[in-house]
Structure formats: C-alpha cells, structure tokens
Amino acid sequence: HANKQAIWLFTHTSNTNSFYAYLIDKNGINPNPVISNAGNIHAAQISKWGNVKVSPDGKKLVCLQNTYWPNPWQQNPANFEVFNFNTSTGKITGNLGSYIYRPYYAEFSPNGKFLYIQSYSTNVYQYDLSSTDSLSFFGNANYLGYVQLGRQMQLGPDGKIYGFTNSRIYRLDPASLAIEEVIQGDFGIAGPILGQEIYFATGHRLRMARIFQ
C-alpha cells in the first residue's frame, strides 16, 4: 500500500476478467474488495495456476495463467499479463499480454524495469516493461536459456532474484544475468525471505537457511 503500513491481497475469479483486491491493515481484512475488470477472462474449465506479483515500486502487477490447452493461442492468446497498479486505491488497469509455454513463476527487477518469467520447462525469459503495447512487449523478450531456478522466484534484499529446488537455492543477478548456485540442502516449499534468511517448509516442519552474509 502507498502508506507503507497496509498491504493488498489479490485474487482472480474464474470465468471473468475480475481481480479482487482486499485491503489488510491494523484492523484486519476489509471484507469489501476493490474490483477491477482488466485483461483476459480466466476460464474455469482449464487447469491453471501461477504467480500474481506487484513490482517493488508498486506500479506494475503481473498475473500468470498456467494453461493446459492443446492449442493455447486459439483458446487464450495471452497466458501472462502485466497491468498498471494503483497502490493507493487498489485499482488495476490496462494490460500487456504475452504467451510462453506454461508460465509458473515471476519476479521483477529491483528497479521495476524488467520482468523475469520461468516456465514449467525451466526456460527463463526477461521482459522490458518500458514496452507500450503487447506486440513490442512480446518481441522484446530476452531468452536467458534453459536454467533451473526451481520453485518460486523471490527478490532478495541484495537486489538479486532467488530460485529454489528440493535440494538447491540459485541466484540470478539482474545486472549481469549470471546464475549461480548458492547453497545445497533439503528444501521443500519456499517461503518468504526475511532479514538474512529464507524460510521454507519440509514435510510438516518450518525451517530456515541463512543465504546472505
């Protein structure tokens, strides 16, 4: 939120193009969401999941729709979209749309100028958010290659993007686009990065690993 004290929680309804933004502050969750109609309709009959994330500067929101359509371009010409976001009102407007095979995870660069998308097949792409239309947005994609950033992508306090597998944590440097292994271990579901540690769940246990010096 623009006041740096509250946060927004986002959901997207099936068979509509409606985003619901719930304000969470010291009083709890506001039950009356801010509703924005923008982008593609998310059909209920397809299997889908993916990240919804806001850029560090709060100006952009990305929504991934992982699809299983045999011909996804015919059914839904864009399975991830970038929107303008108003951190004060919670409203979502406009969109840039593109398509890659089953997008799973997303993260923004620290300055909010670039977007990184990882697909199910572990291909990673970089997108320039200065694009003003979907055609140039799609055409300016920078393919970084077949790399294993694993489950989830998170921006760390050092300005680098971290990815997680069951046994390794990787780091992507947005400046050089270099990817390196950070640590090995028994990792499960990645949680938040808080302070110097990354928290994750293995089985029924909550654990942490120190990844920053």
Short mmCIF file of C-alpha atoms in Angstrom, two decimals:
data_model
loop_
_atom_site.label_atom_id
_atom_site.label_comp_id
_atom_site.label_asym_id
_atom_site.label_seq_id
_atom_site.Cartn_x
_atom_site.Cartn_y
_atom_site.Cartn_z
CA HIS A 1 0.00 0.00 0.00
CA ALA A 2 1.10 3.60 -0.62
CA ASN A 3 1.04 4.34 3.11
CA LYS A 4 3.68 1.63 3.80
CA GLN A 5 1.54 0.27 6.64
CA ALA A 6 -1.22 -1.72 4.95
CA ILE A 7 -0.97 -4.39 2.23
CA TRP A 8 -3.15 -5.65 -0.62
CA LEU A 9 -4.25 -9.28 -1.08
CA PHE A 10 -5.21 -10.25 -4.66
CA THR A 11 -7.46 -12.96 -6.06
CA HIS A 12 -8.87 -13.58 -9.53
CA THR A 13 -12.27 -15.12 -10.22
CA SER A 14 -12.97 -17.87 -12.77
CA ASN A 15 -14.89 -17.21 -15.99
CA THR A 16 -14.36 -13.46 -15.62
CA ASN A 17 -11.56 -10.92 -16.01
CA SER A 18 -12.11 -9.62 -12.47
CA PHE A 19 -9.37 -9.00 -9.92
CA TYR A 20 -10.36 -8.66 -6.27
CA ALA A 21 -8.02 -6.58 -4.09
CA TYR A 22 -8.56 -6.86 -0.32
CA LEU A 23 -7.02 -4.25 1.95
CA ILE A 24 -5.28 -5.63 5.05
CA ASP A 25 -4.35 -3.17 7.79
CA LYS A 26 -4.18 -2.98 11.59
CA ASN A 27 -7.95 -3.51 11.73
CA GLY A 28 -7.79 -6.79 9.80
CA ILE A 29 -9.05 -7.71 6.33
CA ASN A 30 -11.55 -5.35 4.74
CA PRO A 31 -14.37 -7.67 3.51
CA ASN A 32 -15.27 -5.28 0.68
CA PRO A 33 -12.75 -5.77 -2.14
CA VAL A 34 -11.73 -3.30 -4.82
CA ILE A 35 -12.86 -4.97 -8.05
CA SER A 36 -11.02 -4.32 -11.32
CA ASN A 37 -12.05 -5.74 -14.69
CA ALA A 38 -8.93 -5.97 -16.82
CA GLY A 39 -7.18 -8.40 -19.16
CA ASN A 40 -8.28 -11.84 -20.28
CA ILE A 41 -11.08 -13.98 -18.93
CA HIS A 42 -9.73 -16.88 -16.85
CA ALA A 43 -11.78 -19.88 -17.99
CA ALA A 44 -12.81 -22.27 -15.21
CA GLN A 45 -12.56 -25.48 -17.25
CA ILE A 46 -8.79 -25.39 -17.65
CA SER A 47 -6.10 -26.35 -15.17
CA LYS A 48 -4.15 -23.27 -14.21
CA TRP A 49 -2.07 -21.64 -11.54
CA GLY A 50 0.71 -19.10 -11.34
CA ASN A 51 2.06 -16.06 -9.57
CA VAL A 52 0.38 -12.72 -9.01
CA LYS A 53 3.05 -10.21 -8.01
CA VAL A 54 3.50 -6.46 -7.68
CA SER A 55 6.72 -4.69 -8.70
CA PRO A 56 8.94 -3.18 -5.96
CA ASP A 57 7.87 0.35 -6.91
CA GLY A 58 4.20 -0.68 -6.73
CA LYS A 59 3.43 0.47 -10.28
CA LYS A 60 3.05 -2.89 -12.06
CA LEU A 61 1.27 -6.17 -11.39
CA VAL A 62 1.88 -9.44 -13.23
CA CYS A 63 -0.61 -12.30 -13.38
CA LEU A 64 0.38 -15.74 -14.70
CA GLN A 65 -2.17 -18.21 -16.00
CA ASN A 66 -0.61 -21.62 -16.47
CA THR A 67 -2.77 -23.39 -19.07
CA TYR A 68 -3.10 -26.90 -20.45
CA TRP A 69 -4.90 -26.08 -23.69
CA PRO A 70 -3.68 -28.19 -26.64
CA ASN A 71 -3.80 -25.00 -28.70
CA PRO A 72 -3.43 -22.22 -26.10
CA TRP A 73 -3.18 -19.43 -28.67
CA GLN A 74 -6.61 -20.39 -30.01
CA GLN A 75 -8.23 -20.54 -26.58
CA ASN A 76 -6.42 -17.73 -24.78
CA PRO A 77 -3.92 -15.61 -26.74
CA ALA A 78 -2.03 -14.45 -23.64
CA ASN A 79 -1.36 -16.57 -20.57
CA PHE A 80 0.51 -13.93 -18.63
CA GLU A 81 -0.25 -10.24 -18.44
CA VAL A 82 1.26 -7.10 -16.92
CA PHE A 83 -1.03 -4.39 -15.58
CA ASN A 84 -0.76 -0.90 -14.12
CA PHE A 85 -1.47 -0.85 -10.40
CA ASN A 86 -2.50 1.98 -8.09
CA THR A 87 -1.17 1.26 -4.60
CA SER A 88 -3.45 3.87 -3.02
CA THR A 89 -6.79 2.72 -4.48
CA GLY A 90 -6.07 -0.94 -5.31
CA LYS A 91 -7.29 -0.47 -8.89
CA ILE A 92 -5.74 -2.49 -11.75
CA THR A 93 -5.86 -1.08 -15.29
CA GLY A 94 -4.51 -1.69 -18.79
CA ASN A 95 -2.51 -4.72 -19.79
CA LEU A 96 0.40 -6.05 -21.81
CA GLY A 97 -0.12 -9.68 -22.78
CA SER A 98 2.21 -12.41 -23.98
CA TYR A 99 2.44 -16.20 -24.22
CA ILE A 100 5.03 -18.80 -23.28
CA TYR A 101 4.58 -22.49 -22.57
CA ARG A 102 3.04 -22.84 -19.10
CA PRO A 103 4.43 -19.86 -17.16
CA TYR A 104 4.94 -20.75 -13.50
CA TYR A 105 6.89 -18.12 -11.62
CA ALA A 106 7.62 -14.42 -11.95
CA GLU A 107 9.71 -11.73 -10.34
CA PHE A 108 10.56 -8.09 -11.04
CA SER A 109 13.99 -6.46 -11.12
CA PRO A 110 14.74 -4.18 -8.14
CA ASN A 111 14.14 -1.04 -10.22
CA GLY A 112 10.87 -2.41 -11.63
CA LYS A 113 12.03 -2.00 -15.24
CA PHE A 114 12.30 -5.71 -16.10
CA LEU A 115 10.19 -8.80 -15.52
CA TYR A 116 11.51 -12.35 -15.29
CA ILE A 117 9.30 -15.33 -16.11
CA GLN A 118 10.13 -19.00 -15.62
CA SER A 119 8.12 -21.62 -17.49
CA TYR A 120 7.26 -25.17 -16.48
CA SER A 121 10.10 -26.35 -18.73
CA THR A 122 12.53 -24.14 -16.74
CA ASN A 123 13.09 -21.70 -19.57
CA VAL A 124 13.68 -18.19 -18.23
CA TYR A 125 12.78 -15.00 -20.09
CA GLN A 126 13.43 -11.33 -19.40
CA TYR A 127 10.85 -8.72 -20.49
CA ASP A 128 11.33 -4.98 -20.85
CA LEU A 129 8.48 -3.18 -19.06
CA SER A 130 9.06 0.03 -21.00
CA SER A 131 7.10 -1.55 -23.87
CA THR A 132 3.87 0.28 -24.61
CA ASP A 133 1.99 -2.46 -26.46
CA SER A 134 1.72 -6.25 -26.38
CA LEU A 135 3.43 -6.74 -29.73
CA SER A 136 6.63 -4.93 -28.71
CA PHE A 137 6.44 -6.49 -25.24
CA PHE A 138 6.43 -9.97 -26.78
CA GLY A 139 9.03 -9.06 -29.42
CA ASN A 140 11.50 -7.63 -26.91
CA ALA A 141 11.63 -10.79 -24.81
CA ASN A 142 15.17 -11.84 -23.92
CA TYR A 143 15.54 -15.62 -23.68
CA LEU A 144 18.05 -16.38 -20.92
CA GLY A 145 18.16 -20.09 -21.60
CA TYR A 146 17.26 -23.37 -20.00
CA VAL A 147 18.16 -22.84 -16.37
CA GLN A 148 16.96 -24.46 -13.18
CA LEU A 149 15.75 -21.69 -10.89
CA GLY A 150 13.38 -24.21 -9.36
CA ARG A 151 10.27 -23.50 -7.36
CA GLN A 152 9.30 -19.90 -6.90
CA MET A 153 11.34 -16.76 -7.62
CA GLN A 154 11.90 -14.11 -4.96
CA LEU A 155 13.71 -10.79 -4.91
CA GLY A 156 16.24 -10.68 -2.09
CA PRO A 157 17.41 -7.68 -0.04
CA ASP A 158 20.65 -7.72 -2.07
CA GLY A 159 18.74 -6.94 -5.28
CA LYS A 160 19.16 -10.44 -6.72
CA ILE A 161 16.49 -13.00 -7.55
CA TYR A 162 16.47 -16.35 -5.76
CA GLY A 163 15.02 -19.62 -7.02
CA PHE A 164 14.53 -22.88 -5.13
CA THR A 165 14.55 -26.61 -5.87
CA ASN A 166 14.24 -29.55 -3.47
CA SER A 167 18.00 -29.59 -2.95
CA ARG A 168 19.45 -26.24 -4.06
CA ILE A 169 19.00 -22.48 -3.95
CA TYR A 170 20.03 -20.49 -7.03
CA ARG A 171 20.65 -16.78 -7.53
CA LEU A 172 20.03 -14.66 -10.64
CA ASP A 173 21.83 -11.33 -10.92
CA PRO A 174 19.54 -8.93 -12.88
CA ALA A 175 22.55 -6.76 -13.75
CA SER A 176 24.78 -9.42 -15.35
CA LEU A 177 22.07 -12.10 -15.91
CA ALA A 178 24.51 -14.60 -14.37
CA ILE A 179 23.02 -17.53 -12.45
CA GLU A 180 24.90 -19.32 -9.68
CA GLU A 181 24.25 -21.95 -7.05
CA VAL A 182 24.08 -20.51 -3.52
CA ILE A 183 23.56 -23.43 -1.17
CA GLN A 184 22.60 -27.11 -1.10
CA GLY A 185 20.23 -28.71 1.38
CA ASP A 186 16.90 -30.39 1.94
CA PHE A 187 14.42 -27.77 0.78
CA GLY A 188 10.69 -28.13 0.22
CA ILE A 189 8.19 -25.35 -0.33
CA ALA A 190 9.86 -21.94 -0.39
CA GLY A 191 8.51 -19.29 1.93
CA PRO A 192 9.41 -15.63 2.44
CA ILE A 193 12.85 -14.06 2.64
CA LEU A 194 13.06 -12.26 5.99
CA GLY A 195 16.21 -10.49 7.02
CA GLN A 196 19.19 -12.73 6.28
CA GLU A 197 17.25 -15.99 5.99
CA ILE A 198 14.92 -17.81 3.61
CA TYR A 199 12.13 -19.76 5.28
CA PHE A 200 10.78 -22.99 3.78
CA ALA A 201 8.65 -25.98 4.66
CA THR A 202 9.76 -29.62 4.53
CA GLY A 203 7.01 -32.01 5.43
CA HIS A 204 5.29 -30.53 8.48
CA ARG A 205 8.33 -28.54 9.63
CA LEU A 206 9.14 -24.88 9.12
CA ARG A 207 12.86 -24.35 8.63
CA MET A 208 15.23 -21.58 7.58
CA ALA A 209 18.56 -21.20 5.82
CA ARG A 210 20.93 -18.23 6.00
CA ILE A 211 21.75 -17.15 2.43
CA PHE A 212 23.05 -13.61 2.96
CA GLN A 213 26.28 -12.50 4.57
#
